[in-house]
C-alpha positions in Angstrom: -20.8 -5.2 -38.8 -17.8 -7.1 -39.7 -18.7 -10.9 -40.5 -17.3 -13.7 -38.1 -15.0 -15.1 -41.4 -13.5 -11.6 -41.4 -13.0 -11.4 -37.7 -8.9 -11.2 -36.9 -7.7 -14.0 -34.9 -7.0 -13.4 -31.7 -4.1 -15.3 -31.8 -2.6 -13.1 -33.8 -3.2 -9.6 -32.5 -0.2 -7.2 -31.5 -1.5 -4.9 -28.6 0.7 -2.0 -29.8 -2.1 -1.3 -33.1 -4.8 0.4 -32.4 -6.5 -2.1 -35.2 -5.5 -5.0 -32.9 -6.2 -3.5 -29.5 -9.7 -2.3 -30.9 -10.4 -6.3 -31.6 -9.1 -7.1 -28.4 -11.6 -4.6 -26.6 -14.5 -5.6 -28.5 -13.9 -9.5 -28.9 -16.8 -11.1 -27.7 -16.6 -13.7 -24.5 -15.4 -16.9 -25.6 -17.9 -19.6 -25.4 -17.4 -22.0 -23.2 -17.2 -25.6 -25.0 -20.2 -27.9 -24.0 -18.8 -31.0 -21.6 -19.5 -34.7 -23.8 -19.8 -37.2 -21.8 -17.7 -40.6 -23.2 -20.4 -42.6 -25.2 -21.1 -38.7 -26.6 -18.0 -38.1 -27.6 -17.4 -41.3 -29.3 -20.5 -40.7 -31.3 -18.8 -37.9 -33.0 -17.9 -38.4 -36.7 -14.6 -37.4 -37.6 -14.9 -33.6 -38.4 -17.3 -33.2 -35.6 -14.5 -34.5 -33.4 -11.9 -32.8 -35.3 -13.9 -29.4 -34.4 -15.0 -29.9 -31.0 -11.3 -31.3 -30.1 -10.0 -27.7 -31.4 -12.8 -25.3 -30.0 -11.0 -27.6 -26.3 -7.5 -26.7 -27.7 -8.5 -22.6 -28.1 -10.5 -22.5 -24.9 -8.2 -24.2 -22.5 -5.2 -22.3 -23.7 -7.5 -19.0 -22.7 -8.8 -20.2 -19.6 -8.3 -16.3 -17.9 -8.5 -13.3 -16.6 -9.7 -14.8 -13.7 -11.0 -12.0 -11.2 -8.5 -13.2 -8.4 -9.0 -10.7 -4.8 -4.8 -9.8 -6.6 -6.5 -8.5 -9.3 -9.6 -6.9 -7.8 -7.4 -5.0 -5.8 -5.7 -3.8 -8.4 -8.4 -2.6 -10.9 -10.1 -0.6 -8.0 -6.9 0.8 -7.3 -6.6 2.0 -11.1 -10.0 3.7 -10.4 -9.5 5.5 -7.9 -6.5 7.0 -9.0 -7.6 7.1 -13.3 -10.9 8.7 -12.1 -9.4 11.4 -10.1 -6.9 12.1 -13.3 -9.6 15.1 -14.1 -7.7 17.8 -13.5 -7.3 20.8 -15.9 -4.9 20.8 -18.4 -2.5 23.3 -16.8 -2.0 20.3 -13.7 0.2 17.3 -14.0 -1.4 14.4 -13.6 -0.6 11.0 -10.8 1.0 8.3 -12.9 0.9 4.8 -11.9 3.5 2.0 -11.8 2.5 -2.1 -11.4 5.9 -3.6 -10.0 5.6 -7.2 -9.3 7.9 -10.2 -10.1 6.9 -12.5 -13.1 4.5 -15.0 -13.2 1.9 -13.0 -11.4 -0.7 -12.3 -13.7 0.1 -7.9 -13.3 0.4 -7.5 -17.4 -3.1 -9.9 -17.9 -4.7 -8.0 -14.9 -3.9 -4.1 -16.5 -5.2 -5.7 -19.9 -8.5 -6.5 -18.4 -8.4 -2.9 -16.7 -7.7 -1.3 -20.4 -10.6 -3.3 -22.0 -13.0 -2.2 -19.5 -11.5 1.8 -19.6 -12.1 1.7 -22.9 -14.9 0.1 -23.0 -16.6 2.8 -20.4 -14.9 6.0 -22.6 -16.7 4.8 -25.7 -19.5 4.3 -24.4 -20.3 7.4 -22.7 -18.8 9.8 -25.0 -18.9 8.1 -28.7 -16.1 6.4 -30.9 -15.7 9.9 -32.4 -14.7 12.8 -31.0 -16.2 16.3 -31.3 -13.9 16.9 -33.9 -14.4 13.7 -35.6 -11.5 12.3 -35.0 -11.5 8.3 -33.7 -11.9 8.5 -29.8 -8.5 5.9 -29.0 -9.1 6.6 -24.9 -5.9 3.5 -24.3 -2.9 3.8 -25.9 -0.3 0.8 -25.0 3.0 1.0 -26.1 6.1 -2.0 -25.3 9.3 -1.0 -24.2 12.8 -3.1 -25.2 16.0 -2.8 -23.9 17.4 -0.1 -26.6 14.3 1.9 -25.9 15.5 5.4 -26.3 13.4 8.5 -26.6 13.0 8.8 -29.7 12.1 5.2 -29.9 9.6 5.6 -27.3 8.0 8.5 -29.4 7.9 6.5 -32.7 6.7 3.8 -30.7 3.6 5.7 -30.2 3.3 6.8 -33.3 3.2 3.5 -34.8 0.1 2.5 -32.5 -1.7 5.1 -34.5 -0.2 4.4 -37.7 1.4 7.6 -38.3 3.3 8.4 -41.4 5.5 10.3 -40.2 6.8 7.8 -37.4 9.9 6.8 -39.8 11.4 9.8 -41.1 10.6 12.5 -38.3 13.4 13.4 -35.6 13.0 12.8 -32.2 11.9 16.2 -31.4 9.0 16.4 -34.4 7.6 12.7 -33.5 7.2 13.9 -29.8 5.2 16.5 -31.2 3.2 14.7 -33.6 2.6 12.0 -30.9 1.0 14.7 -29.0 -1.0 15.7 -31.4 -2.7 12.1 -31.4 -3.5 12.2 -28.2 -5.2 15.2 -28.4 -6.8 14.6 -31.5 -7.8 11.1 -30.4 -8.2 11.9 -26.8 -6.3 9.7 -24.8 -6.4 9.3 -21.4 -4.7 6.1 -20.5 -1.1 5.4 -22.0 0.2 1.7 -20.5 4.2 1.2 -20.9 4.7 -1.9 -20.6 7.7 -4.2 -20.0 9.0 -0.8 -18.7 11.8 -2.9 -16.8 13.9 -3.0 -20.3 15.5 0.2 -19.7 18.9 1.0 -18.2 17.8 3.5 -16.1 21.4 4.4 -14.8 22.2 5.1 -18.3 22.2 7.7 -20.2 19.2 5.9 -22.4 17.1 5.4 -19.4 17.7 8.9 -17.7 16.8 10.6 -21.1 13.3 8.4 -21.5 12.9 9.7 -17.5 12.6 13.1 -18.1 10.8 12.2 -21.5 7.8 10.7 -19.4 8.1 13.6 -17.1 7.4 15.7 -20.3 4.6 13.5 -20.8 3.0 14.1 -17.4 3.3 17.1 -18.0 1.7 17.9 -21.4 0.0 15.3 -22.6 -3.7 14.9 -20.7 -3.0 11.4 -19.8 -2.6 9.0 -16.7 1.1 7.3 -17.7 0.5 3.6 -16.5 3.8 2.0 -16.0 4.2 -2.3 -15.7 7.4 -3.9 -15.1 9.8 -6.5 -13.1 11.7 -4.7 -10.2 11.0 -0.8 -11.2 11.8 0.3 -7.1 15.0 -2.2 -7.3 16.3 0.0 -10.7 15.7 2.9 -8.9 12.2 4.4 -10.9 11.2 6.2 -7.0 14.5 7.0 -5.9 15.7 9.8 -3.9 19.0 9.2 -3.2 21.9 11.9 -4.7 23.2 8.9 -6.6 24.3 9.7 -10.3 20.9 9.4 -11.8 18.7 9.2 -9.2 18.0 12.7 -8.5 16.8 12.9 -12.0 14.4 10.3 -10.9 13.4 11.7 -8.1 10.5 13.9 -9.2 9.2 9.9 -11.0 8.8 8.9 -7.6 7.1 11.7 -6.2 4.3 11.5 -8.9 4.4 7.9 -9.2 1.9 5.2 -7.2 3.5 1.9 -6.9 0.9 -0.7 -6.8 1.9 -5.1 -7.0 0.3 -8.4 -7.5 1.6 -10.5 -4.5 1.5 -14.2 -5.6 -0.7 -16.3 -3.7 0.1 -17.6 0.2 -0.8 -20.6 2.2 0.8 -19.5 5.7 -2.7 -18.0 7.2 -6.3 -19.4 6.5 -7.2 -16.2 4.8 -4.6 -16.7 2.4 -5.9 -20.8 1.8 -9.3 -19.8 1.2 -8.4 -17.6 -1.5 -5.8 -20.5 -3.3 -9.4 -22.7 -2.7 -11.3 -19.9 -4.8 -9.0 -19.8 -7.4 -9.0 -23.8 -7.7 -12.8 -24.1 -8.0 -13.0 -21.2 -10.5 -10.8 -23.2 -12.5 -12.9 -26.1 -12.3 -15.8 -24.4 -13.8 -13.5 -23.7 -16.7 -12.1 -27.1 -17.6 -14.1 -29.1 -20.2 -12.6 -32.6 -19.6 -15.4 -35.3 -19.9 -14.1 -37.3 -16.9 -13.6 -33.9 -14.9 -15.4 -33.7 -11.6 -16.0 -31.2 -8.9 -13.0 -31.3 -6.5 -11.0 -32.7 -9.1 -8.7 -29.2 -8.6 -9.8 -27.6 -5.2 -9.8 -31.0 -3.3 -7.4 -33.6 -4.8 -4.2 -31.3 -6.2 -4.6 -28.4 -4.1 -1.2 -29.1 -2.2 0.0 -30.6 -5.7 -0.8 -27.4 -7.5 0.6 -25.1 -4.8 3.9 -26.9 -4.7 4.3 -27.1 -8.7 3.2 -23.5 -9.1 4.6 -21.8 -6.0 1.6 -19.5 -5.7 2.2 -18.0 -8.8 -0.9 -18.0 -11.3 0.9 -17.8 -14.0 2.6 -20.5 -13.6 -0.6 -22.3 -12.6 -2.2 -21.4 -15.9 0.2 -22.6 -17.3 0.4 -25.8 -16.0 -3.9 -26.3 -15.8 -3.5 -25.4 -19.4 -0.5 -28.0 -20.7 -2.3 -30.3 -18.5 -5.8 -30.4 -20.7 -4.1 -30.3 -23.5 -2.4 -33.5 -22.5 -4.9 -35.1 -20.5 -7.8 -34.4 -24.0 -4.7 -35.4 -26.6 -4.5 -39.0 -25.2 -7.9 -39.3 -24.1 -7.3 -39.5 -20.2 -10.0 -36.6 -19.6 -9.0 -35.4 -16.5 -6.7 -34.0 -14.3 -4.3 -36.3 -12.4 -0.9 -36.2 -10.4 0.0 -39.0 -12.7 -0.5 -37.2 -15.7 0.7 -33.4 -14.7 3.7 -35.0 -13.5 4.8 -36.0 -17.3 4.4 -32.2 -18.1 6.7 -29.4 -17.2 6.5 -26.1 -16.3 8.4 -22.9 -16.8 11.8 -23.2 -15.0 11.4 -20.9 -12.2 8.4 -22.8 -10.8 10.3 -25.9 -11.1 13.1 -24.9 -9.6 11.2 -23.6 -6.8 9.1 -26.6 -6.1 11.5 -28.8 -4.2 11.4 -26.6 -0.9 7.6 -27.0 -1.0 7.6 -30.4 -1.3 9.6 -31.3 1.4 7.7 -29.2 3.5 3.7 -31.0 2.4 5.5 -34.0 2.9 6.8 -33.4 6.5 3.4 -32.3 7.3 4.9 -28.9 7.6 2.3 -27.0 5.0 -0.8 -27.3 3.8 -2.9 -25.3 1.2 -6.5 -26.8 2.0 -8.3 -24.4 4.8 -10.5 -26.6 7.8 -12.9 -28.0 6.5 -12.1 -28.9 2.9 -12.4 -32.7 1.5 -9.3 -34.9 2.4 -8.0 -35.5 -0.9 -8.7 -39.2 -2.2 
């Protein structure tokens, strides 16, 4: 067993390499720091206070993932697809594309699923294959705007640390990647940031054809993650140049999404409130109180995040850091007004602010306490 001192720093992991992915999968659940009252906080020695504040900084920077309805639905769909892909080797397996706007938590949700799947496979089949190879149920590859067929093959080999990844031809790299997948019994191949590809250019068509080869030859479920994949032609059936080449991908791929939170229905408002209540329970500030987010800041937080969980988590994380650093030790509108959020959320908040001020919108369900 690795001693705690030798455990890799979770903030320094590169999930495109198997050792770091394993550290991510095997990492124990973070321990929530104890919430101290003002007197106990003042009684801490300088080293104790520094250690306590450092633990809170790390905790607030890693509040997720939260099992929202969107994450739960995505995971159920992924389990359906992955568990149904037990066809024999002569049959191509169905692929998945998680296609959603930025800031909706799709990569976080996919990685949470990958961790659960990896753990399940290891628990059921053991850490080694029958041939004595390490078992790697999941392989994750991040794509870039310049990714071609050779780059994709090399990225898969980079995950396994294969010695031939720098010197082989594209064909050799593909066969070596296939050998790694077969030897390590990979069952889930995640391709993240697929939108970086230029699908209608030559390299995009080559990679699309290569993905079909992977789907035919590799006994894996392809899980593609990206933004605007439908608009880029991943599922196209048209006759324009390149679209017919991509059409088969659409027939074999199930599109899943991660919608934002909405407040135009009572169900949506209840889901938003449940998210804020879950967040409240994770915040470790001395003067935090029940209803701090869900009652007193509900409309404000929806305005600042526009229902995008990524923007909400960024704002709450940064707000907690400022509240701790300044000694305010709670989240208030005045404090959060000083915290900058991502540019997309800041640009979109103006129209929502008008709707809330005019009484045309509310994020609070019926029966929720009126904010103080």
